[in-house]
Coordinates of C-alpha atoms in Angstrom, one line a residue:
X1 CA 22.2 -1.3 -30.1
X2 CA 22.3 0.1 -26.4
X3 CA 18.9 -1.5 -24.5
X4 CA 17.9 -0.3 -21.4
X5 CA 15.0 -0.7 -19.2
X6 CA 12.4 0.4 -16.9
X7 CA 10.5 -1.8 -13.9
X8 CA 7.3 -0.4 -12.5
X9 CA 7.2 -0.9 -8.7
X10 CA 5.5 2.2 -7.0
X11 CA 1.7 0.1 -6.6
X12 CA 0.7 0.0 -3.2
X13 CA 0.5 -4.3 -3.4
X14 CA -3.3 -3.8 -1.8
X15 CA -4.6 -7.3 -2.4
X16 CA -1.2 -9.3 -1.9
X17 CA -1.1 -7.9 1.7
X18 CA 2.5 -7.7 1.5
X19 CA 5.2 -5.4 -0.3
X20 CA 5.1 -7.2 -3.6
X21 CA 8.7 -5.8 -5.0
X22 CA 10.5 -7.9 -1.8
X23 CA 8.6 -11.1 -1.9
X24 CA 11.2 -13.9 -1.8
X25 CA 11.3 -16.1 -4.4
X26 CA 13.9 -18.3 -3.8
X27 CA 17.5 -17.2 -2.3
X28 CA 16.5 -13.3 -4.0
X29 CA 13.4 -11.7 -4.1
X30 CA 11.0 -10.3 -7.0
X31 CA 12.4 -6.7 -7.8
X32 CA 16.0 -8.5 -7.7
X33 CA 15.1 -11.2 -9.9
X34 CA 14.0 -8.9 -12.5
X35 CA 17.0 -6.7 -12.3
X36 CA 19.2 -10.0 -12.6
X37 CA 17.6 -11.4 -15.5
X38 CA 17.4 -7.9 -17.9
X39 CA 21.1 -7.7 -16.4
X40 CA 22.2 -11.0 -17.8
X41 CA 20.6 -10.0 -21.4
X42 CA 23.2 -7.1 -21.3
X43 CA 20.3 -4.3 -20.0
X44 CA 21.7 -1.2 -19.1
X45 CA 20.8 1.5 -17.4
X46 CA 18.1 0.3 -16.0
X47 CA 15.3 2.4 -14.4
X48 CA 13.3 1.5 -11.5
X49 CA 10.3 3.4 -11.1
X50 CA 9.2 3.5 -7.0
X51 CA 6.6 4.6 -4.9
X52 CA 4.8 3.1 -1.9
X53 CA 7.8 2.2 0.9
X54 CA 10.2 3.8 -2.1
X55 CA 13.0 4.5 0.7
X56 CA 13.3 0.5 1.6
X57 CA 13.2 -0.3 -2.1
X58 CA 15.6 2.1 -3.1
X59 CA 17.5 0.6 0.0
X60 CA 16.8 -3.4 -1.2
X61 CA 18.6 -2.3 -4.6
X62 CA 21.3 0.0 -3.7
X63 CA 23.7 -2.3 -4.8
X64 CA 22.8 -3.6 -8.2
X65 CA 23.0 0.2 -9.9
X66 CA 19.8 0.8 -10.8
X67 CA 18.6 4.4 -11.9
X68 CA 15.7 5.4 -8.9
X69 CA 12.9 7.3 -10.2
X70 CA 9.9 8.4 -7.6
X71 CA 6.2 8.4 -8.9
X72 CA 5.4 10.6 -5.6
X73 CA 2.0 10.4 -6.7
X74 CA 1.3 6.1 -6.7
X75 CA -1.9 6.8 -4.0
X76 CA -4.2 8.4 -6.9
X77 CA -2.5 7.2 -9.9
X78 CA -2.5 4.1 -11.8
X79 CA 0.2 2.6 -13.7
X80 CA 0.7 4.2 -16.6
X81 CA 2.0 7.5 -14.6
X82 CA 4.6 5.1 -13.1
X83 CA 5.1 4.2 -16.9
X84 CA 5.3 7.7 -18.0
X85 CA 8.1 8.4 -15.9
X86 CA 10.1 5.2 -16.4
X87 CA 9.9 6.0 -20.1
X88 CA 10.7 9.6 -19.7
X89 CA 14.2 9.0 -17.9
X90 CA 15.1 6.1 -20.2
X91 CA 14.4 6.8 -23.9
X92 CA 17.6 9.1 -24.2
X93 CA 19.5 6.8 -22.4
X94 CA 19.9 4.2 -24.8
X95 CA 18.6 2.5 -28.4
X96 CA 15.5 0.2 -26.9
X97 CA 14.3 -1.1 -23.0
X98 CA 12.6 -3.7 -21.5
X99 CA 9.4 -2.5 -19.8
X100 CA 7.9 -4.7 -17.1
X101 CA 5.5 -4.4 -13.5
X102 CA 7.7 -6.2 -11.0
X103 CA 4.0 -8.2 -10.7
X104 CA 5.5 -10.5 -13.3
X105 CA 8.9 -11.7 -11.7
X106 CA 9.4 -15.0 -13.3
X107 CA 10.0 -14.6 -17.1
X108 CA 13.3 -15.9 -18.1
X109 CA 16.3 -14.9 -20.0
X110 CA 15.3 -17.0 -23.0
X111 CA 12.4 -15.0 -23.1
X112 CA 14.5 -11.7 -23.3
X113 CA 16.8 -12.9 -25.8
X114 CA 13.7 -13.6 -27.7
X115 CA 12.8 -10.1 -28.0
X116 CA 15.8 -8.9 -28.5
X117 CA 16.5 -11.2 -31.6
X118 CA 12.9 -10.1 -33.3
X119 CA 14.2 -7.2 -34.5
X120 CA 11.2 -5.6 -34.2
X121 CA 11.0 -1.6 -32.8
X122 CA 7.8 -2.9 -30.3
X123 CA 7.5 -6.3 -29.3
X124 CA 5.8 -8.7 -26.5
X125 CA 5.8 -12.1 -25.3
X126 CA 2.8 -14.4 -26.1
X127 CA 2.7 -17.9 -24.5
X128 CA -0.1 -20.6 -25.2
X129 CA -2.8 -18.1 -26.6
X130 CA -1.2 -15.6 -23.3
X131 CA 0.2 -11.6 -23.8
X132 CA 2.8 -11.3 -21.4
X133 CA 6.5 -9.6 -20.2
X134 CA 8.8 -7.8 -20.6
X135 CA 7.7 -5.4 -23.8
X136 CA 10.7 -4.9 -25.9
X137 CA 10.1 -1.0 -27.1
X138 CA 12.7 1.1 -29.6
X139 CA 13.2 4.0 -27.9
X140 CA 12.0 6.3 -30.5
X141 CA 8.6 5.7 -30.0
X142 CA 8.2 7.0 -26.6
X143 CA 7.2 10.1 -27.2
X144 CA 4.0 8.9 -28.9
X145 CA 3.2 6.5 -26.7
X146 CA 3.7 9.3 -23.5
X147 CA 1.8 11.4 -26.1
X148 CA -1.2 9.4 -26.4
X149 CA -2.1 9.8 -23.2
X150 CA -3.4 7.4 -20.5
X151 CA -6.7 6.0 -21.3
X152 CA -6.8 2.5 -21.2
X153 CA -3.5 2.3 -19.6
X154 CA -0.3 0.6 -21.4
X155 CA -1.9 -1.2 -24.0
X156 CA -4.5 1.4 -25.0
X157 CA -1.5 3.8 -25.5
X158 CA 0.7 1.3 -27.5
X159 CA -2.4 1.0 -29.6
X160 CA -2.3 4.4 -30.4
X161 CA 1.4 5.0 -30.6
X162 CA 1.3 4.4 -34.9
X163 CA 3.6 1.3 -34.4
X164 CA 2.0 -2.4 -34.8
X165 CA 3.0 -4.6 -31.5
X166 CA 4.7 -8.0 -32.7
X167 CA 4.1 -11.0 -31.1
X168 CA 7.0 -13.6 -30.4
X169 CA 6.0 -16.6 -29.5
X170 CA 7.9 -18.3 -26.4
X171 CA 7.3 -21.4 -24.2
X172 CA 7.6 -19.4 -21.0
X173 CA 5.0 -19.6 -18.3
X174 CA 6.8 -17.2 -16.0
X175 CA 6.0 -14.4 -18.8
X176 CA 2.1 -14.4 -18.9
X177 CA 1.6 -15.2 -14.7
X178 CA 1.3 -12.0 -12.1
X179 CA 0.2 -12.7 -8.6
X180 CA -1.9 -9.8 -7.3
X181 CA -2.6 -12.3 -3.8
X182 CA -0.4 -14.8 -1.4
X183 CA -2.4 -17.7 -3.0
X184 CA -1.3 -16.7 -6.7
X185 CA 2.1 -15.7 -5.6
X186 CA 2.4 -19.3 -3.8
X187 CA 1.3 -20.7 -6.7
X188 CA 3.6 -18.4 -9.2
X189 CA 6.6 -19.6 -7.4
X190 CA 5.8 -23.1 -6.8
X191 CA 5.9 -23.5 -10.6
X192 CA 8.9 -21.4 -10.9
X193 CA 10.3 -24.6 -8.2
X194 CA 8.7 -26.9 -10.2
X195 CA 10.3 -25.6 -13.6
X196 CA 14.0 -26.0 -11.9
X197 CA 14.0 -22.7 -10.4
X198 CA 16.2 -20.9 -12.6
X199 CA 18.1 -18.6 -12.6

């Protein structure tokens, strides 16, 4: 089964203060993180979805062969729009993808194998009580969830979408912790240190 996968990164990064997809985090940075792990999982094509400052991201990742997709509208949208179109490029592309913000760089490859061994046609990540990413989701079911339109973002439309979402249960803190400010980012990677920093 061909998986694929879509990163939404078009968000301005208001509160952080900085461009959230380039934050280092160790010798890389977030958006490359990401793209590493789903790589090493066997992920491919994957589609990264851009926005604010899309010309240095598109730049940052020229060399990992990542499919560029523009939400030219990230100022007055949220980010389902950026979901839409990551979903709309990818579901003929392949069997299933991974669908994660680049807010949540620190899940690991265990975590991704996870999914991928459920089975299941929609799946996410739960850790101690936690919902988290990447969303494992067959790719036949995108059309409903585009479909069902945007209210209450992501999970209202997955809740609509006529498929139930399983839960696989992981020990992964890196899978249920965004950082939306410096502070929680510190944090966030500190305990990625902590943890042995891998990969």
């Amino acid at each position: 089964m061909k998986t694929g996968a879509v990163i939404a990164a078009a968000g301005l990064s208001s509160r952080m203060g900085a461009f959230k997809p380039m934050l280092e985090i160790g010798d890389t940075t977030a958006v490359r993180r990401i793209i590493t792990v789903l790589r090493s999982v066997g992920a491919d094509p994957i589609v990264l979805v851009t926005g604010h400052r899309a010309e240095a991201l598109e730049a940052h990742v020229a060399d990992l062969g990542v499919i560029c997709v523009r939400n030219e509208q990230y100022r007055t949208t949220d980010m389902f729009a950026s979901v839409s179109l990551g979903m709309a490029r990818i579901c003929t592309l392949c069997d299933q993808f991974f669908f994660t913000p680049v807010d949540v760089p620190l899940f690991s490859p265990e975590t991704a194998r996870a999914l991928l061994a459920c089975g299941a046609p929609l799946c996410k990540p739960v850790c101690s009580g936690r919902d988290g990413h990447p969303l494992l989701i067959r790719s036949d079911l995108a059309k409903a969830i585009l479909r069902s339109g945007g209210e209450g973002g992501l999970k209202g439309a997955l809740s609509r979408c006529g498929c139930p979402v399983t839960a696989v249960f992981v020990d992964d803190e890196g899978a249920v912790h965004d950082a939306d400010t410096p502070e929680e980012f510190r944090l966030l990677v500190q305990r990625w240190r902590d943890g042995g920093g891998k990969p």
